[in-house]
Short mmCIF file of C-alpha atoms in Angstrom, two decimals:
data_model
loop_
_atom_site.label_atom_id
_atom_site.label_comp_id
_atom_site.label_asym_id
_atom_site.label_seq_id
_atom_site.Cartn_x
_atom_site.Cartn_y
_atom_site.Cartn_z
CA LYS A 260 11.43 -42.47 96.74
CA MET A 261 9.39 -39.84 94.97
CA LYS A 262 9.52 -36.17 96.11
CA ARG A 263 6.40 -34.18 96.59
CA TYR A 264 6.39 -30.44 95.50
CA ILE A 265 4.05 -28.12 97.17
CA ARG A 266 3.14 -24.79 95.63
CA PRO A 267 3.74 -22.07 98.23
CA THR A 268 0.63 -20.82 99.92
CA GLY A 269 1.23 -17.29 98.91
CA PHE A 270 0.63 -18.36 95.21
CA ARG A 271 -2.32 -20.28 95.81
CA LEU A 272 -3.94 -17.34 97.38
CA ALA A 273 -2.80 -14.98 94.50
CA GLY A 274 -4.28 -17.49 92.03
CA LYS A 275 -7.65 -17.71 93.96
CA ALA A 276 -7.76 -13.78 93.88
CA VAL A 277 -7.11 -13.32 90.46
CA SER A 278 -9.89 -16.05 89.53
CA ARG A 279 -12.30 -14.10 91.88
CA PHE A 280 -11.48 -10.80 90.04
CA ALA A 281 -11.95 -12.17 86.73
CA ARG A 282 -15.32 -13.71 87.58
CA ARG A 283 -16.33 -10.44 89.03
CA ILE A 284 -15.26 -8.26 85.98
CA LEU A 285 -17.08 -10.70 83.62
CA ASN A 286 -20.38 -10.72 85.68
CA GLU A 287 -20.29 -6.80 85.97
CA GLY A 288 -20.01 -6.63 82.20
CA ALA A 289 -16.91 -4.63 82.17
CA ILE A 290 -15.60 -7.36 79.89
CA LYS A 291 -17.52 -9.30 77.54
CA PRO A 292 -16.25 -12.33 75.70
CA VAL A 293 -15.85 -11.64 71.87
CA VAL A 294 -18.24 -13.89 69.77
CA GLU A 295 -17.54 -14.03 65.86
CA VAL A 296 -20.94 -14.14 64.14
CA VAL A 297 -20.65 -15.90 60.88
CA ARG A 298 -23.88 -15.78 58.92
CA ASP A 299 -24.62 -18.86 56.77
CA PRO A 300 -24.56 -18.55 52.93
CA ILE A 301 -27.61 -17.82 51.24
CA THR A 302 -28.45 -20.70 48.66
CA LEU A 303 -30.05 -18.83 45.48
CA CYS A 304 -30.07 -21.77 43.43
CA GLN A 305 -29.77 -25.49 43.84
CA PHE A 306 -30.81 -28.67 41.85
CA THR A 307 -32.48 -31.28 44.30
CA ARG A 308 -35.90 -31.28 42.94
CA ALA A 309 -37.27 -31.64 39.46
CA ASN A 310 -39.10 -28.32 39.90
CA ASP A 311 -35.61 -26.48 40.47
CA ILE A 312 -34.79 -26.81 36.78
CA LYS A 313 -38.14 -25.48 35.47
CA LYS A 314 -37.51 -22.06 37.01
CA TRP A 315 -34.66 -21.34 34.33
CA ILE A 316 -35.37 -19.90 30.97
CA ILE A 317 -33.08 -21.12 28.02
CA ASN A 318 -32.10 -18.74 25.29
CA SER A 319 -29.72 -18.74 22.32
CA ASP A 320 -29.31 -17.01 18.85
CA SER A 321 -31.16 -19.51 17.24
CA GLU A 322 -34.36 -17.43 18.22
CA TYR A 323 -32.90 -14.66 16.15
CA GLY A 324 -32.05 -16.86 13.07
CA GLY A 325 -28.57 -18.08 14.43
CA ALA A 326 -27.48 -21.66 14.68
CA SER A 327 -26.40 -22.19 18.26
CA SER A 328 -28.14 -24.53 20.58
CA ALA A 329 -28.30 -25.02 24.19
CA ARG A 330 -30.07 -27.30 26.71
CA PHE A 331 -30.29 -27.42 30.70
CA GLU A 332 -31.16 -30.78 32.21
CA MET A 333 -31.07 -32.35 35.51
CA MET A 334 -28.54 -34.72 36.06
CA GLU A 335 -29.26 -38.58 37.00
CA SER A 336 -27.72 -37.86 40.33
CA GLY A 337 -30.40 -35.77 41.51
CA LYS A 338 -27.95 -33.12 42.80
CA THR A 339 -26.58 -31.15 39.75
CA ALA A 340 -27.88 -29.66 36.49
CA LYS A 341 -26.00 -29.48 33.20
CA PHE A 342 -25.91 -26.46 30.96
CA TYR A 343 -24.55 -27.52 27.39
CA GLY A 344 -24.78 -27.24 23.73
CA ALA A 345 -22.90 -25.65 20.81
CA LEU A 346 -21.86 -22.33 19.58
CA ASP A 347 -22.11 -21.45 15.82
CA LEU A 348 -20.67 -18.03 15.02
CA SER A 349 -22.04 -17.97 11.54
CA THR A 350 -24.80 -15.39 11.07
CA ARG A 351 -26.69 -17.27 8.16
CA GLY A 352 -28.75 -13.99 7.42
CA MET A 353 -29.47 -13.21 10.80
CA ALA A 354 -30.69 -9.41 11.37
CA TRP A 355 -28.01 -9.23 14.10
CA GLU A 356 -24.29 -8.87 12.96
CA ARG A 357 -23.12 -10.91 15.93
CA SER A 358 -24.28 -14.48 16.65
CA GLY A 359 -22.90 -17.30 19.18
CA PHE A 360 -24.32 -17.06 22.46
CA CYS A 361 -26.48 -19.32 24.55
CA SER A 362 -27.85 -18.69 28.26
CA ILE A 363 -29.78 -19.54 31.11
CA THR A 364 -31.74 -17.49 33.57
CA ASN A 365 -33.65 -17.79 36.74
CA GLU A 366 -36.04 -15.00 37.45
CA ALA A 367 -37.54 -16.56 40.44
CA MET A 368 -34.96 -14.97 43.02
CA ASP A 369 -35.19 -13.33 46.53
CA PHE A 370 -32.43 -10.77 47.25
CA THR A 371 -33.96 -9.13 50.49
CA LEU A 372 -30.63 -9.87 52.36
CA TRP A 373 -28.21 -9.00 49.68
CA PRO A 374 -26.65 -5.95 51.35
CA GLU A 375 -25.07 -7.99 53.92
CA TYR A 376 -23.32 -10.30 51.14
CA THR A 377 -20.48 -9.33 49.08
CA HIS A 378 -19.61 -12.20 46.75
CA ILE A 379 -21.35 -14.53 44.37
CA HIS A 380 -20.19 -18.47 44.97
CA LEU A 381 -20.74 -21.18 42.30
CA ARG A 382 -20.15 -24.74 42.78
CA CYS A 383 -19.64 -26.07 39.36
CA LYS A 384 -17.47 -28.17 36.83
CA THR A 385 -16.91 -26.75 33.29
CA ASP A 386 -14.85 -27.65 30.34
CA GLY A 387 -12.54 -24.69 30.95
CA ARG A 388 -14.18 -22.29 28.44
CA ALA A 389 -15.05 -18.67 29.23
CA TYR A 390 -18.27 -18.11 30.88
CA THR A 391 -20.17 -15.14 32.19
CA PHE A 392 -22.38 -14.75 35.17
CA ASN A 393 -25.33 -12.33 34.50
CA LEU A 394 -27.13 -10.07 37.13
CA ILE A 395 -30.37 -8.36 36.10
CA ASN A 396 -32.18 -5.55 38.09
CA ASN A 397 -35.86 -4.65 38.01
CA SER A 398 -34.99 -1.90 35.80
CA GLY A 399 -33.59 -4.42 32.95
CA PHE A 400 -29.91 -3.46 33.56
CA LEU A 401 -27.72 -6.08 32.96
CA TYR A 402 -24.56 -6.67 34.93
CA GLN A 403 -21.84 -9.30 33.95
CA HIS A 404 -18.74 -10.94 35.51
CA ALA A 405 -16.46 -13.32 33.30
CA PHE A 406 -15.00 -16.32 34.79
CA THR A 407 -13.02 -19.45 33.83
CA THR A 408 -12.32 -22.75 36.02
CA THR A 409 -10.01 -25.67 35.89
CA PRO A 410 -11.46 -28.14 33.35
CA ASP A 411 -13.26 -31.12 34.34
CA VAL A 412 -13.19 -30.89 38.00
CA TRP A 413 -15.42 -29.38 40.65
CA SER A 414 -14.57 -25.72 41.33
CA ASN A 415 -15.72 -23.16 43.88
CA VAL A 416 -15.77 -19.84 41.76
CA THR A 417 -16.15 -16.58 43.67
CA LEU A 418 -17.12 -13.24 41.89
CA GLN A 419 -17.27 -9.98 44.27
CA LEU A 420 -20.33 -8.21 43.43
CA SER A 421 -18.20 -4.73 43.36
CA ASP A 422 -16.63 -6.09 40.19
CA PHE A 423 -19.56 -6.61 38.20
CA VAL A 424 -19.76 -4.52 35.03
CA LEU A 425 -23.01 -2.78 33.78
CA MET A 426 -23.44 -3.34 30.24
CA THR A 427 -25.28 -1.36 27.63
CA THR A 428 -27.36 -2.95 24.67
CA ASP A 429 -24.57 -2.89 22.30
CA GLY A 430 -22.32 -5.03 24.63
CA HIS A 431 -20.22 -2.07 25.56
CA ASP A 432 -19.23 -1.21 29.45
CA GLU A 433 -21.42 1.65 30.88
CA LEU A 434 -19.26 4.41 32.40
CA ASP A 435 -21.97 6.35 34.11
CA GLU A 436 -21.20 6.02 37.93
CA LYS A 437 -24.47 6.54 38.97
CA ASP A 438 -25.88 3.34 37.78
CA GLU A 439 -24.12 1.09 40.27
CA LEU A 440 -25.37 -2.17 41.21
CA ALA A 441 -27.97 -1.91 43.99
CA TYR A 442 -27.93 -5.49 45.50
CA SER A 443 -31.59 -5.30 46.91
CA SER A 444 -32.95 -4.55 43.39
CA VAL A 445 -31.51 -7.44 41.79
CA GLU A 446 -34.36 -9.91 40.47
CA SER A 447 -32.67 -12.53 38.45
CA VAL A 448 -29.46 -14.31 37.85
CA GLY A 449 -28.15 -16.19 34.90
CA ILE A 450 -25.12 -17.62 33.06
CA ILE A 451 -24.20 -17.01 29.31
CA MET A 452 -21.70 -18.63 27.03
CA GLN A 453 -20.49 -16.14 24.54
CA GLU A 454 -16.89 -17.03 24.03
CA ARG A 455 -16.15 -16.09 20.43
CA ILE A 456 -15.09 -19.80 19.58
CA SER A 457 -17.43 -22.10 17.74
CA GLY A 458 -17.83 -25.50 19.16
CA PRO A 459 -19.20 -27.50 22.05
CA PHE A 460 -19.63 -26.27 25.56
CA SER A 461 -20.73 -27.96 28.89
CA MET A 462 -20.86 -26.78 32.53
CA GLU A 463 -22.31 -28.83 35.19
CA LEU A 464 -23.75 -26.67 38.16
CA GLU A 465 -24.66 -27.48 41.80
CA THR A 466 -25.29 -24.38 43.65
CA ILE A 467 -25.18 -20.88 43.17
CA LYS A 468 -24.99 -18.79 46.77
CA ALA A 469 -24.36 -15.36 48.19
CA ILE A 470 -21.53 -15.23 50.63
CA THR A 471 -19.83 -12.76 53.09
CA PRO A 472 -16.07 -12.01 53.29
CA ILE A 473 -15.81 -14.23 56.35
CA GLN A 474 -17.07 -17.22 54.30
CA MET A 475 -14.38 -16.28 51.52
CA VAL A 476 -11.85 -16.74 54.10
CA HIS A 477 -13.24 -20.06 55.27
CA LEU A 478 -13.41 -21.52 51.35
CA LYS A 479 -9.88 -20.54 50.96
CA LYS A 480 -8.80 -22.32 54.20
CA ARG A 481 -10.79 -25.39 53.05
CA PHE A 482 -10.22 -25.87 49.36
CA THR A 483 -6.76 -24.46 48.70
CA ASN A 484 -4.86 -27.83 49.97
CA THR A 485 -7.61 -30.31 49.34
CA PRO A 486 -6.84 -32.66 46.44
CA ASN A 487 -9.62 -32.46 43.63
CA GLU A 488 -11.02 -29.25 45.02
CA TYR A 489 -10.34 -25.79 43.47
CA LEU A 490 -10.86 -22.46 44.51
CA ASP A 491 -11.08 -20.15 41.41
CA THR A 492 -11.18 -16.52 42.88
CA VAL A 493 -11.79 -14.08 39.72
#
């Protein structure tokens, strides 16, 4: 025969009193629920339409007498674009002493919300060579951040904006602290291959986004233990 257990009346009344008190506190605004606001990433570049590729400018040392070559094309999937070519470090009578670079630049950017975002996130697949991400402001100053990825797999690269370095025209770091990167003034982004090794290079690019520190945490949780997914925090 089953036994019935009845909670003492005193406990029932106490529980109802606590519930009424909690509702009263919430209704009067003394205690407010904590809500975590997570802003969506800002997609700066994606490649889902034919016009997306037309926003990019291709450049290389071949325009100055060098022998490097580069192309930037939409892939057949209609979701990514491929930056590829070959570096040639030979000068071949160039006016410049240094050759061996290829780049792509997008000058059609909108950075009005950048003060709220702290990282650049690239979804890409590379050959494992060293690439450099460029930010150029409206004064013509160039800020760079180098990165590498695990070869031949889709990777999620995150670059902290405070780690970007201001470069001078001769390629050396600018040490003047007053020339810090002002996020709201950035008007173009780009990627350059300038590794000092002659030979082919290839990068397939899906998106470039601006993200917040909270989204950085979500990325780490999502990709750290997922097969065939990599989070390369540089």
